[in-house]
Amino acid sequence: MMSDLFKILPEAVIGAVDLIATFLFMYGLKRMSSPVTAPSGIKVAGVGMAVAILASFLYAFDIGATAKPFLLLNLGLAVLAIAIGGGLAWWAGRTVAMTAMPQMVAIYNGLGGGAAAAIAAFELFGDKADGVTQLVFSLLGALIGAVSFSGSVIAWAKLDEVLKKPLRFPGQQIFNGLVAIATLAVGGYIVAVSRGTITSPVAMPVLIYIFFGATLLFGILMTLPIGGADMPVVISIYNALTGLAVSLDGFVLENPALMIAGMVVGAAGTLLTLLMAKAMNRSVSNILFSNFGTVVEQKQGAIKGSLKPVEASDAGIFMRYASSLIVVPGYGLAAAQAQGKLYEFVKLLQAAGVSVKFAIHPVAGRMPGQMDVLLAEAGVPYDMIFQLEDINDDFANTDVALVIGANDVVNPAARTEKTSPIYGMPILNADKAKKVYVIKRGQGKGYAGIVNALFYGDNCNMVYGDAAAVLTKMIEAVRALGTKAAA
Ligand code: NAP
C-alpha cells in the first residue's frame, strides 16, 4: 500500500506543479496585454517558468532503474546549465541597448528552437519515440525546432548587420522547395525504416544526422533571401514555430508543461505575426517571399512642394506657445536614445500649459511595443499614450504634430498611392495637424525605402539633427524663455 503511494506520489506532485506553472503562464500572458500590467505579467510568467523547471527536476524521482546511476551527474549538469544560461541572460538583459532588442529576441528565440530540436534528438536517438505517432511528432519537432534555430541565427546576423544584403539567386524558391521536399523525404524514409516497412543500407543514427543537416540547411536557405528589415516579422514566425516544436516534444515525452507552454508560445507568436502583417497591410507570404523596401523607389508618385528646414530653437518656442501637441515617436527616437530628453521637453511644455499626447503606431520602431517600452522607460505616464485608433481623429483639431524619427508610419502615400509598398497601411494622421515639425538627421528614408510627401507639405517644417541633440536645443530655448520672462 505504502509502496503504491510512493509510486503515484511523484506523478501526482508533478501534475499539480505543472498545473500551477500553466496557470502562471496564462495569467502572466494576460497581464502582458496592457503596458500598465505588463511588467508584473512578465514577472508572473517568469515565476511560472521557474515552477516548470522545478517540475522537470521532480521527474528525477520517477525514472527507471537504468537511468538511476547517472541521476546525480545529470541533475548536476542541469543545474550548471541553468546557472550558466541564467547568468548570461541576466547580464545580456541588463546591458542590451533598446535598439538591439530585436537581435536579442532573435537569438533567444533561436536558442529556444535549438533546445526543442535537441529534445527531439534525445527522443529520436534515445528510442523514446516508440509508436508511429510519437516518431512522426519527434521528427516534426526536430524539423520545426532546427529550422527555427538556423533561421533565427540568420535573422540575428541580418539585424546585427553581420550579413548586410539578402542573398538571392535565380530559381531560389524552386531550389528551396526541393530542399524542403528532400528533407521531408528523409523524414518519411526514417519512419518507414523504423516501422520495418523497408530496410535501409544506412544505419538509423546516420539517417537522423542527415535529417538534422537538411533541416538546418533549409532554415538557412529560407531566411537568406528575406530583407533585413522584414526580420521582426520573420522572428515572430519562428517564435510561433518554436512553440509548436516544444509542444510536439512535450507530447512525445508526455510532459504537460512543455505541451502547454509550447502551445501558448505557438498561439501568441501566430497572433503577433498576423497583427504585425495586418498593421503593415501585407500578407505573411508577401513578407516571406517578396523583396520589400529595395525595388520600390521608381514606383513613387511625383511629390510636390519643398523641404523647409527650421532651427530647433524656433520650433521649440513655437510649440511652447501652442495649446495642443501630439508627439509621434518612431524608430529614430529609439536609435537616438532620446526618450528621456523628449519627456523633459514635454514636461516643460506641460508646465507652460500645452496639452500633450503621444500617438503610437502599432508597427512604429522595429519591434511590436518598442515605442511603449521606450516611453515607459522615460517615465511617460500611460494616460498620455494613445494607440492609433484612439487618437487619429484628434490630429485635425491639434495645433502641432511633432514627428520624431518616424517616417513610414506618417506617410500619406499609404492612403492614396496605389503603387506604394505601404498602400493600405493605416497611418497616423500627422499631416492633418495645423502645424507639423519633423525631427530627423537628414533625408534618410524609412524602413519601406520611400520618400514621404508629408515632409514637403505646406504645414510642415523639418528640424534636422540627431533627435537627442535637437531636443536638447529645444529644451534650452524653452528654458531661456522662462529665464527671460522672470528677468
Ligand atoms: P522608419 O520609417 O524606419 O523611419 C525612421 C526614421 O528615423 C528615418 O527616416 C531616419 O531618417 C530617422 N532617424 C534614424 N536615426 C535617427 C536619429 N538618431 N535621430 C533622428 N532621426 C533618426 O520608422 P517608423 O516610422 O517608426 O516606421 C517603422 C517601419 O518599420 C514601418 O515601415 C514598419 O512597417 C516597419 N516594421 C516595424 C516592425 C515593428 O514591429 N515595429 C516590424 C517590421 C517592420 P534619417 O536617416 O534622415 O535620420
XYZ file of C-alpha atoms and ligand atoms in Angstrom:
535
model
C 0.000 0.000 0.000
C 2.747 2.385 1.116
C 4.930 1.411 -1.868
C 1.969 2.115 -4.211
C 1.714 5.583 -2.712
C 5.416 6.234 -3.396
C 4.856 5.143 -6.987
C 1.997 7.535 -7.718
C 3.109 10.421 -5.495
C 5.824 11.843 -7.821
C 3.404 11.797 -10.768
C 0.662 13.474 -8.742
C 3.053 16.150 -7.467
C 4.450 16.748 -10.987
C 0.900 17.093 -12.329
C -0.024 19.611 -9.624
C 3.164 21.641 -10.139
C 2.629 21.602 -13.932
C -0.887 22.901 -13.379
C 0.405 25.772 -11.236
C 3.046 26.605 -13.895
C 0.366 26.588 -16.605
C -1.866 28.921 -14.628
C 1.066 31.301 -14.078
C 1.951 31.305 -17.842
C -1.643 32.124 -18.782
C -2.108 34.762 -16.124
C 1.267 36.350 -16.935
C 0.395 36.445 -20.645
C -2.970 38.033 -19.913
C -1.265 40.776 -17.893
C 1.167 41.422 -20.746
C -1.701 42.669 -22.920
C -1.589 46.129 -21.325
C 1.501 48.320 -20.781
C 0.255 49.096 -17.253
C 0.213 45.449 -16.131
C 2.943 44.105 -18.488
C 5.915 44.454 -16.052
C 4.150 42.333 -13.429
C 2.910 39.963 -16.178
C 6.498 39.269 -17.197
C 7.406 38.524 -13.572
C 4.410 36.192 -13.105
C 5.269 34.283 -16.313
C 8.920 34.129 -15.147
C 7.811 32.529 -11.859
C 5.723 30.097 -13.976
C 8.858 29.191 -15.927
C 10.795 28.610 -12.665
C 7.966 26.371 -11.400
C 8.023 24.400 -14.692
C 11.791 23.898 -14.317
C 11.186 22.671 -10.765
C 8.629 20.187 -12.110
C 11.182 18.849 -14.593
C 13.536 18.129 -11.654
C 10.758 16.153 -9.984
C 10.866 13.720 -12.915
C 14.155 12.540 -11.360
C 12.080 10.716 -8.716
C 10.149 8.962 -11.412
C 12.806 7.348 -13.589
C 13.691 3.765 -14.449
C 16.493 1.751 -12.836
C 18.873 2.096 -15.815
C 18.920 5.871 -15.515
C 19.478 5.904 -11.722
C 23.310 5.636 -11.754
C 23.529 8.841 -13.788
C 20.917 10.696 -11.771
C 23.238 12.885 -9.692
C 25.523 13.649 -12.620
C 22.574 14.635 -14.819
C 20.978 16.784 -12.123
C 24.347 18.492 -11.536
C 24.733 19.163 -15.271
C 21.188 20.565 -15.442
C 21.860 22.928 -12.517
C 25.157 24.022 -14.118
C 23.434 24.662 -17.477
C 20.696 26.698 -15.770
C 23.298 28.723 -13.829
C 25.371 29.483 -16.963
C 22.321 30.212 -19.193
C 20.536 32.216 -16.499
C 23.701 34.220 -15.696
C 24.329 35.063 -19.364
C 20.673 36.024 -19.910
C 20.678 38.224 -16.790
C 23.817 40.033 -17.951
C 22.602 40.386 -21.568
C 19.163 41.613 -20.450
C 20.727 44.330 -18.313
C 23.262 45.552 -20.864
C 21.393 45.295 -24.179
C 20.653 48.618 -25.937
C 16.993 49.296 -26.740
C 17.781 49.292 -30.487
C 19.491 45.886 -30.172
C 16.410 44.259 -28.617
C 15.228 42.672 -31.905
C 18.634 40.950 -32.270
C 18.425 39.676 -28.706
C 14.906 38.356 -29.235
C 16.108 36.666 -32.470
C 18.986 34.880 -30.804
C 16.972 33.802 -27.740
C 14.209 32.545 -29.981
C 16.789 30.601 -31.997
C 18.090 29.028 -28.806
C 14.520 28.005 -27.921
C 14.192 26.333 -31.336
C 17.605 24.703 -30.870
C 16.557 23.382 -27.447
C 13.351 21.957 -28.949
C 15.420 20.284 -31.703
C 17.851 18.916 -29.068
C 14.948 17.390 -27.105
C 13.670 15.844 -30.350
C 17.192 14.463 -30.985
C 17.100 12.913 -27.495
C 13.745 11.333 -28.355
C 14.981 10.032 -31.727
C 18.433 8.778 -30.666
C 17.175 7.522 -27.296
C 14.317 5.460 -28.770
C 11.766 7.489 -26.801
C 9.580 7.811 -29.890
C 8.370 4.202 -29.954
C 4.891 4.498 -31.553
C 4.451 5.833 -35.087
C 2.638 8.961 -33.824
C 5.464 9.659 -31.377
C 8.048 9.141 -34.117
C 6.275 11.484 -36.542
C 5.847 14.098 -33.789
C 9.540 13.809 -32.825
C 10.591 14.269 -36.447
C 8.256 17.248 -36.822
C 9.605 18.726 -33.552
C 13.161 18.235 -34.864
C 12.285 19.773 -38.244
C 10.491 22.822 -36.881
C 12.944 23.377 -33.999
C 16.018 23.114 -36.241
C 14.528 25.401 -38.928
C 13.655 27.905 -36.216
C 17.200 27.657 -34.800
C 19.192 28.125 -38.016
C 16.663 30.641 -39.421
C 16.808 32.737 -36.245
C 20.615 32.756 -36.309
C 20.457 34.188 -39.859
C 17.782 36.682 -38.687
C 20.101 37.765 -35.859
C 23.032 38.143 -38.302
C 20.901 40.339 -40.583
C 19.559 42.524 -37.796
C 23.063 42.927 -36.383
C 24.300 43.725 -39.898
C 26.803 40.864 -39.792
C 25.038 39.842 -43.015
C 24.369 43.066 -44.878
C 22.472 42.015 -48.016
C 19.769 39.463 -48.753
C 21.247 36.566 -50.736
C 19.142 35.962 -53.825
C 19.749 33.938 -56.984
C 17.572 32.880 -59.934
C 15.403 29.854 -59.229
C 15.945 30.248 -55.480
C 12.344 29.477 -54.489
C 12.387 26.278 -56.574
C 15.743 25.252 -55.084
C 14.452 25.903 -51.531
C 11.299 23.945 -52.353
C 13.419 20.985 -53.490
C 15.475 21.091 -50.269
C 12.197 21.107 -48.278
C 10.863 18.114 -50.236
C 14.183 16.226 -49.796
C 14.082 16.895 -46.024
C 10.517 15.586 -45.748
C 11.511 12.563 -47.853
C 14.359 11.705 -45.433
C 11.855 12.011 -42.552
C 9.414 9.698 -44.336
C 12.247 7.237 -45.017
C 13.153 7.209 -41.283
C 9.535 6.373 -40.389
C 9.386 3.581 -42.999
C 12.711 2.075 -41.861
C 11.877 2.218 -38.171
C 8.464 0.604 -38.792
C 10.224 -2.197 -40.707
C 8.372 -1.368 -43.958
C 11.731 -1.162 -45.750
C 15.306 -1.999 -44.802
C 17.994 0.604 -45.101
C 21.639 0.131 -46.079
C 22.368 3.242 -43.985
C 22.320 2.961 -40.179
C 19.489 4.790 -38.372
C 21.747 7.256 -36.470
C 23.298 8.335 -39.797
C 19.811 8.898 -41.247
C 18.909 11.050 -38.245
C 22.110 13.097 -38.719
C 21.244 13.593 -42.413
C 17.723 14.675 -41.427
C 19.055 17.259 -38.960
C 21.622 18.524 -41.505
C 18.867 19.011 -44.101
C 16.535 20.819 -41.665
C 19.273 23.206 -40.537
C 20.164 23.921 -44.166
C 16.525 24.586 -45.014
C 16.228 27.140 -42.176
C 19.282 28.997 -43.513
C 18.138 28.899 -47.146
C 14.629 30.030 -46.290
C 15.836 33.079 -44.326
C 18.749 34.246 -46.510
C 16.643 35.899 -49.273
C 14.421 37.859 -46.861
C 15.399 41.522 -46.408
C 16.866 42.551 -43.015
C 14.008 44.988 -42.444
C 11.426 42.188 -42.524
C 13.259 40.256 -39.831
C 10.983 41.285 -36.910
C 8.049 39.539 -38.602
C 10.227 36.556 -39.527
C 11.357 36.244 -35.895
C 7.733 36.281 -34.815
C 7.021 33.426 -37.265
C 10.000 31.449 -35.932
C 8.805 32.168 -32.412
C 5.456 30.562 -33.250
C 7.286 27.605 -34.842
C 9.491 27.161 -31.756
C 6.349 26.955 -29.610
C 4.912 24.315 -31.921
C 8.151 22.276 -31.812
C 8.207 22.440 -27.999
C 4.607 21.256 -27.719
C 5.308 18.337 -30.105
C 8.297 17.383 -27.913
C 6.064 17.639 -24.843
C 3.561 15.275 -26.431
C 6.232 12.620 -27.063
C 7.722 12.962 -23.563
C 4.230 13.129 -22.010
C 5.248 16.380 -20.338
C 2.186 18.661 -19.918
C 4.259 21.757 -19.006
C 6.150 21.527 -22.320
C 2.945 20.865 -24.251
C 1.046 23.794 -22.766
C 3.942 26.291 -22.734
C 4.686 25.347 -26.359
C 1.075 25.829 -27.420
C 0.847 29.179 -25.634
C 4.044 30.395 -27.358
C 2.855 28.994 -30.701
C -0.535 30.701 -30.463
C 0.905 34.016 -29.189
C 3.588 34.009 -31.936
C 0.995 33.290 -34.631
C -1.307 36.084 -33.421
C 1.599 38.543 -33.188
C 2.721 37.642 -36.732
C -0.789 38.219 -38.069
C -1.168 41.506 -36.176
C 2.169 42.808 -37.478
C 1.320 41.770 -41.033
C -2.119 43.427 -40.720
C -0.656 46.653 -39.316
C 1.697 46.764 -42.338
C -1.145 45.781 -44.697
C 0.947 42.907 -46.057
C 0.326 39.186 -46.148
C 2.685 36.800 -44.359
C 3.554 35.177 -47.710
C 4.393 38.621 -49.135
C 6.824 39.142 -46.234
C 8.422 35.704 -46.675
C 8.666 35.687 -50.444
C 8.861 39.315 -51.654
C 11.688 41.769 -51.986
C 10.343 44.614 -49.829
C 11.963 48.033 -49.496
C 14.624 47.629 -52.196
C 12.897 47.971 -55.565
C 10.159 50.440 -54.878
C 11.751 53.804 -55.498
C 10.786 54.089 -59.135
C 7.141 53.436 -58.273
C 6.888 56.521 -56.085
C 4.494 59.165 -57.445
C 5.710 62.755 -58.046
C 5.928 64.828 -54.866
C 5.016 68.498 -54.873
C 6.325 71.156 -52.502
C 9.714 71.594 -50.868
C 11.548 70.699 -47.692
C 11.575 73.670 -45.320
C 14.228 73.381 -42.592
C 13.973 75.475 -39.409
C 16.162 75.891 -36.342
C 15.460 73.646 -33.367
C 15.132 76.647 -31.059
C 12.470 78.297 -33.251
C 10.462 75.070 -33.423
C 10.763 74.623 -29.635
C 9.497 78.150 -28.969
C 6.576 77.711 -31.414
C 5.491 74.586 -29.533
C 5.808 76.395 -26.200
C 3.066 78.792 -27.351
C 0.798 76.132 -28.893
C -2.221 74.951 -26.961
C -2.178 71.304 -28.074
C 0.539 68.943 -29.320
C 0.685 65.302 -30.372
C 4.080 63.578 -30.374
C 4.629 60.789 -32.922
C 7.692 58.759 -31.946
C 9.381 56.378 -34.417
C 12.422 54.218 -34.890
C 14.792 57.242 -34.897
C 13.817 58.107 -31.307
C 14.996 54.656 -30.204
C 18.140 54.932 -32.357
C 18.988 58.291 -30.745
C 18.024 57.064 -27.254
C 16.331 60.435 -26.886
C 13.266 59.302 -24.901
C 14.489 60.957 -21.657
C 15.142 64.285 -23.437
C 11.750 64.058 -25.146
C 9.886 63.686 -21.881
C 11.932 66.505 -20.330
C 10.834 68.747 -23.226
C 7.219 67.605 -22.916
C 7.187 68.387 -19.165
C 8.414 71.921 -19.918
C 5.572 72.370 -22.423
C 3.014 70.994 -19.979
C 4.275 73.389 -17.318
C 3.598 76.183 -19.840
C 0.003 74.963 -20.268
C 0.350 72.954 -23.519
C -1.830 69.841 -23.697
C 0.446 66.979 -24.861
C -0.396 63.444 -26.024
C 1.710 60.648 -27.530
C 0.437 58.729 -30.580
C 1.722 55.182 -31.055
C 1.533 53.345 -34.361
C 1.361 49.538 -33.961
C 4.493 48.989 -36.072
C 6.476 52.120 -35.165
C 10.081 51.189 -34.450
C 11.454 47.784 -35.236
C 9.526 45.506 -32.934
C 5.995 45.453 -31.532
C 5.610 47.585 -28.436
C 9.064 49.181 -28.839
C 7.697 52.736 -28.537
C 5.539 51.910 -25.499
C 8.570 50.411 -23.752
C 10.747 53.369 -24.731
C 8.266 55.917 -23.360
C 7.686 53.850 -20.218
C 11.464 53.781 -19.692
C 11.489 57.597 -19.773
C 8.660 57.704 -17.197
C 5.903 58.980 -19.530
C 2.569 58.262 -17.768
C 0.394 55.691 -19.586
C -2.594 58.034 -19.688
C -0.653 60.305 -22.068
C -0.055 57.445 -24.531
C -2.702 56.665 -27.177
C -2.876 53.942 -29.794
C -3.577 54.814 -33.455
C -7.315 54.140 -33.482
C -7.866 56.165 -30.287
C -6.034 59.312 -31.367
C -6.165 59.544 -35.147
C -9.253 61.774 -35.228
C -7.607 64.247 -32.798
C -4.860 65.376 -35.207
C -7.247 67.589 -37.190
C -8.017 69.611 -34.040
C -4.416 69.799 -32.846
C -2.046 72.758 -33.161
C 1.197 70.808 -33.640
C 2.217 67.257 -34.556
C 5.834 66.625 -33.518
C 7.185 63.682 -35.510
C 10.423 62.344 -34.009
C 12.426 59.795 -36.004
C 9.217 58.440 -37.572
C 8.726 58.199 -41.297
C 6.648 55.382 -42.819
C 4.042 55.467 -40.053
C 3.108 59.058 -41.022
C 3.472 58.716 -44.809
C 0.220 59.875 -46.515
C 1.142 57.776 -49.592
C -0.374 54.868 -47.646
C -3.790 56.479 -48.197
C -3.593 57.487 -51.826
C -0.651 55.970 -53.762
C -1.887 52.636 -55.083
C 1.609 51.718 -56.304
C 3.270 52.464 -52.954
C 4.542 49.439 -50.992
C 2.775 50.796 -47.921
C -0.564 51.454 -49.698
C -3.396 50.498 -47.375
C -1.271 50.534 -44.210
C -3.110 52.530 -41.526
C -1.048 55.635 -40.735
C -1.102 58.310 -38.051
C -2.800 61.443 -39.437
C 0.080 63.798 -38.503
C -0.377 65.677 -41.824
C -3.840 66.790 -40.682
C -2.468 68.818 -37.742
C -2.324 72.602 -38.205
C 1.480 72.547 -37.995
C 3.945 69.660 -38.291
C 7.569 69.526 -37.136
C 9.681 66.554 -38.161
C 12.930 65.780 -36.366
C 15.325 63.589 -38.369
C 19.014 63.687 -39.255
C 18.709 64.323 -42.984
C 16.915 62.905 -45.986
C 17.247 59.277 -44.936
C 14.314 57.079 -45.891
C 12.391 54.851 -43.540
C 12.114 51.098 -43.462
C 9.986 50.928 -46.636
C 12.626 52.898 -48.566
C 10.235 55.546 -49.917
C 10.035 59.338 -49.917
C 7.486 60.911 -47.576
C 5.164 63.602 -49.025
C 4.315 64.811 -45.508
C 7.788 66.392 -45.221
C 7.077 68.521 -48.323
C 3.654 69.719 -47.127
C 2.865 73.453 -46.692
C 2.209 72.942 -42.957
C 5.461 71.020 -42.335
C 8.933 72.117 -41.245
C 11.992 69.902 -40.917
C 14.261 70.133 -37.889
C 17.428 68.374 -38.948
C 19.746 66.656 -36.500
C 20.046 63.694 -34.200
C 16.852 63.538 -32.110
C 18.731 63.851 -28.784
C 20.748 66.885 -29.956
C 17.676 68.626 -31.426
C 15.615 68.069 -28.267
C 18.469 69.404 -26.133
C 18.404 72.635 -28.175
C 14.593 72.840 -27.913
C 14.769 72.405 -24.138
C 17.419 75.144 -23.869
C 15.324 77.525 -25.999
C 12.152 76.999 -23.954
C 14.080 77.286 -20.660
C 15.693 80.517 -21.870
C 12.193 81.943 -22.449
C 11.302 81.234 -18.831
C 14.506 82.887 -17.613
C 13.858 85.976 -19.786
C 10.272 86.218 -18.503
C 11.493 86.054 -14.904
C 14.188 88.725 -15.504
P 11.065 54.444 -40.198
O 10.043 54.568 -41.255
O 12.029 53.332 -40.301
O 11.837 55.845 -40.165
C 12.773 56.119 -39.184
C 13.366 57.472 -39.467
O 14.156 57.817 -38.344
C 14.266 57.508 -40.691
O 13.645 58.168 -41.764
C 15.537 58.248 -40.196
O 15.780 59.361 -41.042
C 15.184 58.678 -38.780
N 16.293 58.522 -37.835
C 17.149 57.495 -37.711
N 18.032 57.708 -36.724
C 17.722 58.921 -36.195
C 18.278 59.718 -35.156
N 19.349 59.312 -34.453
N 17.700 60.912 -34.866
C 16.625 61.346 -35.600
N 16.065 60.626 -36.587
C 16.612 59.434 -36.892
O 10.422 54.354 -38.751
P 8.895 54.308 -38.291
O 8.161 55.500 -38.797
O 8.972 54.046 -36.819
O 8.285 53.069 -39.060
C 8.624 51.732 -38.732
C 8.774 50.940 -40.002
O 9.307 49.654 -39.641
C 7.428 50.705 -40.696
O 7.584 50.707 -42.100
C 7.061 49.291 -40.223
O 6.217 48.619 -41.144
C 8.447 48.666 -40.152
N 8.461 47.471 -39.282
C 8.126 47.607 -37.977
C 8.064 46.489 -37.182
C 7.623 46.583 -35.742
O 7.297 45.553 -35.172
N 7.628 47.756 -35.149
C 8.392 45.246 -37.695
C 8.773 45.156 -39.036
C 8.795 46.290 -39.804
P 17.254 59.997 -41.118
O 18.151 58.898 -41.570
O 17.122 61.120 -42.088
O 17.602 60.451 -39.736
